[in-house]
Structures are given as C-alpha cells and as structure tokens.
C-alpha cells in the first residue's frame, strides 16, 4: 500500500510538472507571437522543425507549404546569406556562442524578399553535450533595413543623379591609392566641368537643368568601365576616378571618349540642348598625393 501511494504521488508530480512545462512553453510562445515574432522549434537529432503560425504568415506560407525540416528552411534563405547563417547556427550548436544571432534575407512564397533578425539558443543537450533542441525566433526587419539603406545612400550618393558624392569618392580614392602603392601601379583622376550649363539653367529653368544633369550622368557612366567611379561633387562638376591604368595615355583616351559623348545633342523635355565640357587629368603617383 505504501509503495502504491508512493508511486501515485510520483506519477501525480510528473503529470503536474509536465503540465507546468507545457503551460510555461505555451506562455513564452504566446509572448513571442504577441511581439510579432515568428517562432521555430528544432528537434536537432530528428531534424524536425516546427514553425509557428506567425512565422508562416510572415513569409506568406500556409501549413501545407512548409516542410518540417531544416533543408526546406535553408532553401528559403537568400543564396548570398546561407553560408553565414550556417556558420552562426553551427557555432551555437557546438557551444562556441551562447546564442544564435543573425540578420539575413528570406525568400517569401510570392517571390519577394524580406529581411529577418533570427535569434535562438540550444535549450537542451544530452549527457555528452550534444544539442537536442534549439528554439528561436524570426523578426521582420525589412522596414528597418530599407531605412538604413536610404540613410546610407543619402550619406554616400548624390540625390539627383544617383552617382557617388564627394564623401564616397574620397573613400574610393584612398582605397585606389593604397592599392596603387601596393601594386606599384598608376591611377588617374579627372575633374570635369560642364560648359554652357548655366545658360541652360537660366533659360529653361532648374527642372530642365536637373534633367540635363541626369542625362550627363548616364553618358559619363556609359563612357567608363564598371570598375571606374563617376562622382558628382556639386553643381555641374564631376570627377572620374580610374583606379587602374597602364599608362598615362589610357586616361587621355577615356577623356576624349567623354568629351565626344557630351558634345552630342541632348534631347530633354522636347528641348535640343547643346553643351560641352572641360576636363583636367591628374595621374598618381606622378603628380603627388
């Protein structure tokens, strides 16, 4: 009888503990879902992953669309981000890091891409320290990433033409000079000023002038290599950086190509505009720092 009572007490406590654990788990999952996060629960040995409703909805999926394994999970990660995600997860599983933290892109059902902040941690291990279960969340940070990108562009790119501005040009020039010193090579910097631009602005207005500057930017980009930099540093002044040239004549060839391109008539808002340009060239290291 005593043994029966003891077993009954133990069984009751196990049931109560199990219920408490389930309720606790439900509470934290509810809290995470309420915060707008999608929850994933990974059984590491069996490679089964349970995704919460919020997780699926965040990426436009239904229950039938998501296979419950890590292979399907990994396939949704943007190809450029998979290696870093895998490395961060591996470090967490091996105990190199206390938790998993990664920002990456996820392909949604409709083909669009969202940025997510993924966080997680191993919540149980076996007696040998091998991971048994890992739980984590996905937070949609697409809007934040979009704002960050807009701020970055405002800081480094000309708003009107989309070309690099003075700050980004300076940074690229420093990098090109450092590479030139390492390789004992040459680079060229061309300063370009538009002729007859002021009369266009005065005659037709700033809107037409702005449209003309955009067209100038396009022709400049068409005249150089993808590895070169075309920057607008203000008004009608542009700088072209050729980070690698074999000889001084290479810069002259590009300059002549630019002069020819800008001498052609611009058709802007039904106006046929004719301008020209002046270019000065400096070679590094011959012409000093």
mmCIF file of C-alpha atoms in Angstrom:
data_model
loop_
_atom_site.group_PDB
_atom_site.id
_atom_site.type_symbol
_atom_site.label_atom_id
_atom_site.label_comp_id
_atom_site.label_asym_id
_atom_site.label_seq_id
_atom_site.Cartn_x
_atom_site.Cartn_y
_atom_site.Cartn_z
ATOM 1 C CA UNK A 1 0.000 0.000 0.000
ATOM 2 C CA UNK A 2 2.802 2.385 0.930
ATOM 3 C CA UNK A 3 4.547 1.601 -2.351
ATOM 4 C CA UNK A 4 1.323 2.200 -4.275
ATOM 5 C CA UNK A 5 0.851 5.539 -2.549
ATOM 6 C CA UNK A 6 4.480 6.492 -3.288
ATOM 7 C CA UNK A 7 4.137 5.598 -6.969
ATOM 8 C CA UNK A 8 0.869 7.528 -7.174
ATOM 9 C CA UNK A 9 2.495 10.614 -5.635
ATOM 10 C CA UNK A 10 5.439 10.408 -8.053
ATOM 11 C CA UNK A 11 3.108 9.963 -11.020
ATOM 12 C CA UNK A 12 0.999 12.916 -9.879
ATOM 13 C CA UNK A 13 4.099 15.093 -9.561
ATOM 14 C CA UNK A 14 5.336 14.054 -13.013
ATOM 15 C CA UNK A 15 1.969 14.882 -14.552
ATOM 16 C CA UNK A 16 1.892 18.219 -12.740
ATOM 17 C CA UNK A 17 5.485 19.012 -13.796
ATOM 18 C CA UNK A 18 4.748 18.054 -17.379
ATOM 19 C CA UNK A 19 1.645 20.236 -17.372
ATOM 20 C CA UNK A 20 3.615 23.140 -15.872
ATOM 21 C CA UNK A 21 6.261 22.777 -18.553
ATOM 22 C CA UNK A 22 3.631 22.768 -21.303
ATOM 23 C CA UNK A 23 1.922 25.821 -19.828
ATOM 24 C CA UNK A 24 5.272 27.598 -19.476
ATOM 25 C CA UNK A 25 6.169 26.777 -23.064
ATOM 26 C CA UNK A 26 2.791 27.960 -24.285
ATOM 27 C CA UNK A 27 3.212 31.215 -22.368
ATOM 28 C CA UNK A 28 6.593 32.100 -23.842
ATOM 29 C CA UNK A 29 5.457 31.111 -27.328
ATOM 30 C CA UNK A 30 2.369 33.274 -26.881
ATOM 31 C CA UNK A 31 4.559 36.160 -25.664
ATOM 32 C CA UNK A 32 6.858 35.873 -28.672
ATOM 33 C CA UNK A 33 3.974 35.619 -31.109
ATOM 34 C CA UNK A 34 2.338 38.609 -29.451
ATOM 35 C CA UNK A 35 5.505 40.609 -30.069
ATOM 36 C CA UNK A 36 5.143 39.883 -33.777
ATOM 37 C CA UNK A 37 7.942 37.303 -33.903
ATOM 38 C CA UNK A 38 7.718 34.000 -35.719
ATOM 39 C CA UNK A 39 8.819 31.039 -33.597
ATOM 40 C CA UNK A 40 10.705 27.944 -34.771
ATOM 41 C CA UNK A 41 11.388 24.854 -32.664
ATOM 42 C CA UNK A 42 14.077 22.461 -33.940
ATOM 43 C CA UNK A 43 14.486 18.845 -32.813
ATOM 44 C CA UNK A 44 18.156 18.509 -33.753
ATOM 45 C CA UNK A 45 18.582 14.680 -33.733
ATOM 46 C CA UNK A 46 15.491 14.074 -35.905
ATOM 47 C CA UNK A 47 15.953 17.288 -37.925
ATOM 48 C CA UNK A 48 12.276 18.146 -37.474
ATOM 49 C CA UNK A 49 11.335 21.812 -37.249
ATOM 50 C CA UNK A 50 8.011 23.171 -36.049
ATOM 51 C CA UNK A 51 7.122 26.636 -37.327
ATOM 52 C CA UNK A 52 4.590 28.839 -35.593
ATOM 53 C CA UNK A 53 1.598 30.392 -37.310
ATOM 54 C CA UNK A 54 3.191 33.848 -37.153
ATOM 55 C CA UNK A 55 6.369 32.516 -38.765
ATOM 56 C CA UNK A 56 4.432 31.093 -41.704
ATOM 57 C CA UNK A 57 2.257 34.169 -42.165
ATOM 58 C CA UNK A 58 5.321 36.430 -42.044
ATOM 59 C CA UNK A 59 6.617 34.756 -45.193
ATOM 60 C CA UNK A 60 3.258 34.166 -46.869
ATOM 61 C CA UNK A 61 3.075 30.402 -46.307
ATOM 62 C CA UNK A 62 0.378 28.049 -45.080
ATOM 63 C CA UNK A 63 0.828 24.785 -43.160
ATOM 64 C CA UNK A 64 0.987 22.756 -46.367
ATOM 65 C CA UNK A 65 3.672 24.981 -47.925
ATOM 66 C CA UNK A 66 6.440 24.442 -45.368
ATOM 67 C CA UNK A 67 8.164 21.120 -44.936
ATOM 68 C CA UNK A 68 9.108 20.422 -41.317
ATOM 69 C CA UNK A 69 12.882 20.062 -41.824
ATOM 70 C CA UNK A 70 15.965 22.256 -42.000
ATOM 71 C CA UNK A 71 16.600 21.604 -45.706
ATOM 72 C CA UNK A 72 13.382 23.399 -46.657
ATOM 73 C CA UNK A 73 14.264 26.074 -44.111
ATOM 74 C CA UNK A 74 17.698 26.636 -45.649
ATOM 75 C CA UNK A 75 16.285 26.772 -49.179
ATOM 76 C CA UNK A 76 14.250 29.838 -48.214
ATOM 77 C CA UNK A 77 17.384 31.723 -47.142
ATOM 78 C CA UNK A 78 18.827 34.036 -49.787
ATOM 79 C CA UNK A 79 21.758 32.243 -51.501
ATOM 80 C CA UNK A 80 24.184 35.050 -50.595
ATOM 81 C CA UNK A 81 23.365 34.670 -46.879
ATOM 82 C CA UNK A 82 23.294 30.882 -46.464
ATOM 83 C CA UNK A 83 26.973 30.375 -45.631
ATOM 84 C CA UNK A 84 26.988 32.918 -42.795
ATOM 85 C CA UNK A 85 23.687 31.633 -41.379
ATOM 86 C CA UNK A 86 25.010 28.056 -41.398
ATOM 87 C CA UNK A 87 28.232 29.156 -39.678
ATOM 88 C CA UNK A 88 26.370 31.054 -36.945
ATOM 89 C CA UNK A 89 23.988 28.146 -36.295
ATOM 90 C CA UNK A 90 26.932 25.713 -36.190
ATOM 91 C CA UNK A 91 28.754 27.877 -33.629
ATOM 92 C CA UNK A 92 25.682 27.895 -31.400
ATOM 93 C CA UNK A 93 25.144 24.140 -31.673
ATOM 94 C CA UNK A 94 28.797 23.485 -30.803
ATOM 95 C CA UNK A 95 28.689 25.821 -27.828
ATOM 96 C CA UNK A 96 31.127 28.344 -29.289
ATOM 97 C CA UNK A 97 28.476 31.009 -28.791
ATOM 98 C CA UNK A 98 25.835 31.148 -26.072
ATOM 99 C CA UNK A 99 23.118 32.097 -28.542
ATOM 100 C CA UNK A 100 22.420 32.372 -32.264
ATOM 101 C CA UNK A 101 22.074 35.855 -33.776
ATOM 102 C CA UNK A 102 21.922 36.643 -37.496
ATOM 103 C CA UNK A 103 20.357 39.117 -39.923
ATOM 104 C CA UNK A 104 19.600 37.657 -43.337
ATOM 105 C CA UNK A 105 17.163 37.648 -46.221
ATOM 106 C CA UNK A 106 14.315 35.152 -46.664
ATOM 107 C CA UNK A 107 12.509 34.353 -49.901
ATOM 108 C CA UNK A 108 8.758 34.556 -49.414
ATOM 109 C CA UNK A 109 6.117 32.459 -51.181
ATOM 110 C CA UNK A 110 5.300 35.257 -53.651
ATOM 111 C CA UNK A 111 8.974 35.600 -54.650
ATOM 112 C CA UNK A 112 9.608 38.759 -52.653
ATOM 113 C CA UNK A 113 12.487 39.025 -50.192
ATOM 114 C CA UNK A 114 12.250 40.056 -46.549
ATOM 115 C CA UNK A 115 14.989 40.804 -44.056
ATOM 116 C CA UNK A 116 14.712 38.958 -40.754
ATOM 117 C CA UNK A 117 16.540 39.094 -37.460
ATOM 118 C CA UNK A 118 16.979 35.471 -36.382
ATOM 119 C CA UNK A 119 17.708 34.662 -32.750
ATOM 120 C CA UNK A 120 17.888 31.326 -30.991
ATOM 121 C CA UNK A 121 19.546 29.139 -28.407
ATOM 122 C CA UNK A 122 20.043 25.487 -27.562
ATOM 123 C CA UNK A 123 17.609 24.676 -24.747
ATOM 124 C CA UNK A 124 18.626 21.068 -24.106
ATOM 125 C CA UNK A 125 21.649 18.789 -24.589
ATOM 126 C CA UNK A 126 22.321 15.117 -23.888
ATOM 127 C CA UNK A 127 24.796 13.798 -21.326
ATOM 128 C CA UNK A 128 27.601 14.160 -23.870
ATOM 129 C CA UNK A 129 26.787 17.795 -24.519
ATOM 130 C CA UNK A 130 25.283 17.147 -27.942
ATOM 131 C CA UNK A 131 22.396 19.511 -28.818
ATOM 132 C CA UNK A 132 18.921 18.037 -28.654
ATOM 133 C CA UNK A 133 16.654 21.024 -29.130
ATOM 134 C CA UNK A 134 17.078 24.581 -30.382
ATOM 135 C CA UNK A 135 14.381 27.241 -30.232
ATOM 136 C CA UNK A 136 14.404 30.651 -31.862
ATOM 137 C CA UNK A 137 12.513 33.489 -33.478
ATOM 138 C CA UNK A 138 12.336 35.481 -36.694
ATOM 139 C CA UNK A 139 11.621 39.211 -36.514
ATOM 140 C CA UNK A 140 10.713 41.073 -39.695
ATOM 141 C CA UNK A 141 13.279 43.921 -40.038
ATOM 142 C CA UNK A 142 12.632 44.733 -43.710
ATOM 143 C CA UNK A 143 11.468 48.281 -42.980
ATOM 144 C CA UNK A 144 14.472 48.962 -40.756
ATOM 145 C CA UNK A 145 16.831 47.695 -43.456
ATOM 146 C CA UNK A 146 15.091 49.884 -46.019
ATOM 147 C CA UNK A 147 15.545 52.957 -43.810
ATOM 148 C CA UNK A 148 19.204 52.081 -43.229
ATOM 149 C CA UNK A 149 19.745 51.765 -46.981
ATOM 150 C CA UNK A 150 18.105 55.147 -47.630
ATOM 151 C CA UNK A 151 20.315 56.760 -44.971
ATOM 152 C CA UNK A 152 23.385 55.097 -46.470
ATOM 153 C CA UNK A 153 22.503 56.380 -49.935
ATOM 154 C CA UNK A 154 21.908 59.892 -48.632
ATOM 155 C CA UNK A 155 25.316 59.815 -46.952
ATOM 156 C CA UNK A 156 27.229 58.470 -49.942
ATOM 157 C CA UNK A 157 25.279 59.222 -53.119
ATOM 158 C CA UNK A 158 24.109 62.325 -54.929
ATOM 159 C CA UNK A 159 20.337 62.580 -54.586
ATOM 160 C CA UNK A 160 19.735 63.928 -58.099
ATOM 161 C CA UNK A 161 21.925 61.703 -60.269
ATOM 162 C CA UNK A 162 22.449 58.688 -58.011
ATOM 163 C CA UNK A 163 26.211 58.992 -58.532
ATOM 164 C CA UNK A 164 28.684 58.726 -55.636
ATOM 165 C CA UNK A 165 29.121 62.028 -53.809
ATOM 166 C CA UNK A 166 32.294 63.674 -52.539
ATOM 167 C CA UNK A 167 32.440 61.523 -49.379
ATOM 168 C CA UNK A 168 32.220 58.200 -51.220
ATOM 169 C CA UNK A 169 34.599 59.441 -53.924
ATOM 170 C CA UNK A 170 37.188 60.347 -51.274
ATOM 171 C CA UNK A 171 36.911 56.908 -49.713
ATOM 172 C CA UNK A 172 37.333 55.167 -53.076
ATOM 173 C CA UNK A 173 40.287 57.390 -53.937
ATOM 174 C CA UNK A 174 42.055 56.447 -50.695
ATOM 175 C CA UNK A 175 41.457 52.762 -51.445
ATOM 176 C CA UNK A 176 42.694 53.137 -55.021
ATOM 177 C CA UNK A 177 45.826 54.978 -53.882
ATOM 178 C CA UNK A 178 46.582 52.277 -51.305
ATOM 179 C CA UNK A 179 46.220 49.583 -53.968
ATOM 180 C CA UNK A 180 48.363 51.604 -56.368
ATOM 181 C CA UNK A 181 51.139 51.806 -53.765
ATOM 182 C CA UNK A 182 50.952 48.057 -53.109
ATOM 183 C CA UNK A 183 50.991 47.132 -56.790
ATOM 184 C CA UNK A 184 53.348 49.963 -57.819
ATOM 185 C CA UNK A 185 50.729 50.940 -60.352
ATOM 186 C CA UNK A 186 49.023 54.112 -61.567
ATOM 187 C CA UNK A 187 45.607 55.697 -61.249
ATOM 188 C CA UNK A 188 44.022 58.736 -62.844
ATOM 189 C CA UNK A 189 41.626 61.374 -61.551
ATOM 190 C CA UNK A 190 39.685 63.537 -63.987
ATOM 191 C CA UNK A 191 37.921 66.725 -62.970
ATOM 192 C CA UNK A 192 35.110 67.596 -65.336
ATOM 193 C CA UNK A 193 33.205 70.864 -65.606
ATOM 194 C CA UNK A 194 30.263 71.419 -67.947
ATOM 195 C CA UNK A 195 30.455 74.356 -70.344
ATOM 196 C CA UNK A 196 27.279 76.243 -71.300
ATOM 197 C CA UNK A 197 25.315 74.654 -68.475
ATOM 198 C CA UNK A 198 24.494 77.934 -66.718
ATOM 199 C CA UNK A 199 22.735 79.388 -69.789
ATOM 200 C CA UNK A 200 20.559 76.239 -69.954
ATOM 201 C CA UNK A 201 19.571 76.699 -66.316
ATOM 202 C CA UNK A 202 18.909 80.408 -66.752
ATOM 203 C CA UNK A 203 16.932 79.979 -69.972
ATOM 204 C CA UNK A 204 14.858 76.865 -69.327
ATOM 205 C CA UNK A 205 14.771 76.666 -65.515
ATOM 206 C CA UNK A 206 16.225 74.375 -62.872
ATOM 207 C CA UNK A 207 13.901 71.456 -63.682
ATOM 208 C CA UNK A 208 15.319 71.202 -67.191
ATOM 209 C CA UNK A 209 18.800 71.735 -65.776
ATOM 210 C CA UNK A 210 18.311 68.837 -63.368
ATOM 211 C CA UNK A 211 17.079 66.581 -66.173
ATOM 212 C CA UNK A 212 20.142 67.533 -68.206
ATOM 213 C CA UNK A 213 22.455 66.637 -65.311
ATOM 214 C CA UNK A 214 20.840 63.199 -65.082
ATOM 215 C CA UNK A 215 21.463 62.629 -68.780
ATOM 216 C CA UNK A 216 25.067 63.779 -68.375
ATOM 217 C CA UNK A 217 25.497 61.250 -65.560
ATOM 218 C CA UNK A 218 24.222 58.440 -67.810
ATOM 219 C CA UNK A 219 26.625 59.349 -70.619
ATOM 220 C CA UNK A 220 29.535 59.529 -68.208
ATOM 221 C CA UNK A 221 28.744 56.046 -66.874
ATOM 222 C CA UNK A 222 28.489 54.715 -70.432
ATOM 223 C CA UNK A 223 31.954 56.111 -71.164
ATOM 224 C CA UNK A 224 33.867 54.305 -68.403
ATOM 225 C CA UNK A 225 34.418 50.772 -67.098
ATOM 226 C CA UNK A 226 32.332 49.200 -64.342
ATOM 227 C CA UNK A 227 35.400 49.353 -62.066
ATOM 228 C CA UNK A 228 35.739 53.126 -62.517
ATOM 229 C CA UNK A 229 33.926 55.716 -60.406
ATOM 230 C CA UNK A 230 31.923 58.677 -61.685
ATOM 231 C CA UNK A 231 31.014 61.137 -58.924
ATOM 232 C CA UNK A 232 29.133 64.403 -58.782
ATOM 233 C CA UNK A 233 30.760 66.766 -56.318
ATOM 234 C CA UNK A 234 28.419 69.719 -56.771
ATOM 235 C CA UNK A 235 26.634 71.846 -59.365
ATOM 236 C CA UNK A 236 27.860 70.868 -62.804
ATOM 237 C CA UNK A 237 31.165 69.465 -61.548
ATOM 238 C CA UNK A 238 32.005 65.774 -61.821
ATOM 239 C CA UNK A 239 35.027 63.636 -61.034
ATOM 240 C CA UNK A 240 36.002 60.407 -62.775
ATOM 241 C CA UNK A 241 38.338 58.021 -60.960
ATOM 242 C CA UNK A 242 40.207 55.421 -62.999
ATOM 243 C CA UNK A 243 41.684 53.221 -60.227
ATOM 244 C CA UNK A 244 43.948 51.241 -62.552
ATOM 245 C CA UNK A 245 45.694 52.476 -65.704
ATOM 246 C CA UNK A 246 48.694 51.021 -67.503
ATOM 247 C CA UNK A 247 49.941 54.323 -68.904
ATOM 248 C CA UNK A 248 49.022 58.000 -68.895
ATOM 249 C CA UNK A 249 47.581 57.711 -72.384
ATOM 250 C CA UNK A 250 44.788 55.457 -71.037
ATOM 251 C CA UNK A 251 43.317 58.414 -69.156
ATOM 252 C CA UNK A 252 43.509 60.602 -72.260
ATOM 253 C CA UNK A 253 41.599 58.014 -74.278
ATOM 254 C CA UNK A 254 38.784 57.978 -71.691
ATOM 255 C CA UNK A 255 38.749 61.785 -71.535
ATOM 256 C CA UNK A 256 38.341 62.032 -75.316
ATOM 257 C CA UNK A 257 35.518 59.492 -75.178
ATOM 258 C CA UNK A 258 33.746 61.589 -72.520
ATOM 259 C CA UNK A 259 34.247 64.836 -74.469
ATOM 260 C CA UNK A 260 32.765 63.234 -77.577
ATOM 261 C CA UNK A 261 29.768 61.846 -75.639
ATOM 262 C CA UNK A 262 28.947 65.189 -74.020
ATOM 263 C CA UNK A 263 29.315 67.117 -77.262
ATOM 264 C CA UNK A 264 26.350 65.258 -78.742
ATOM 265 C CA UNK A 265 22.939 66.950 -78.596
ATOM 266 C CA UNK A 266 20.800 66.236 -75.518
ATOM 267 C CA UNK A 267 17.060 65.810 -76.062
ATOM 268 C CA UNK A 268 15.481 66.936 -72.801
ATOM 269 C CA UNK A 269 11.730 67.567 -72.477
ATOM 270 C CA UNK A 270 11.457 68.364 -76.209
ATOM 271 C CA UNK A 271 14.411 70.757 -75.974
ATOM 272 C CA UNK A 272 17.517 70.104 -78.076
ATOM 273 C CA UNK A 273 20.371 71.200 -75.841
ATOM 274 C CA UNK A 274 23.989 71.589 -76.799
ATOM 275 C CA UNK A 275 26.728 71.765 -74.169
ATOM 276 C CA UNK A 276 30.392 70.861 -73.958
ATOM 277 C CA UNK A 277 32.870 70.088 -71.187
ATOM 278 C CA UNK A 278 36.362 70.750 -69.928
ATOM 279 C CA UNK A 279 38.480 68.016 -68.354
ATOM 280 C CA UNK A 280 41.660 68.145 -66.305
ATOM 281 C CA UNK A 281 43.654 64.993 -65.586
ATOM 282 C CA UNK A 282 45.964 64.112 -62.677
ATOM 283 C CA UNK A 283 48.000 60.913 -62.515
ATOM 284 C CA UNK A 284 49.040 59.174 -59.289
ATOM 285 C CA UNK A 285 51.824 58.919 -58.208
ATOM 286 C CA UNK A 286 53.500 61.227 -60.762
ATOM 287 C CA UNK A 287 51.507 64.274 -59.732
ATOM 288 C CA UNK A 288 51.944 63.721 -55.979
ATOM 289 C CA UNK A 289 49.324 62.948 -53.343
#
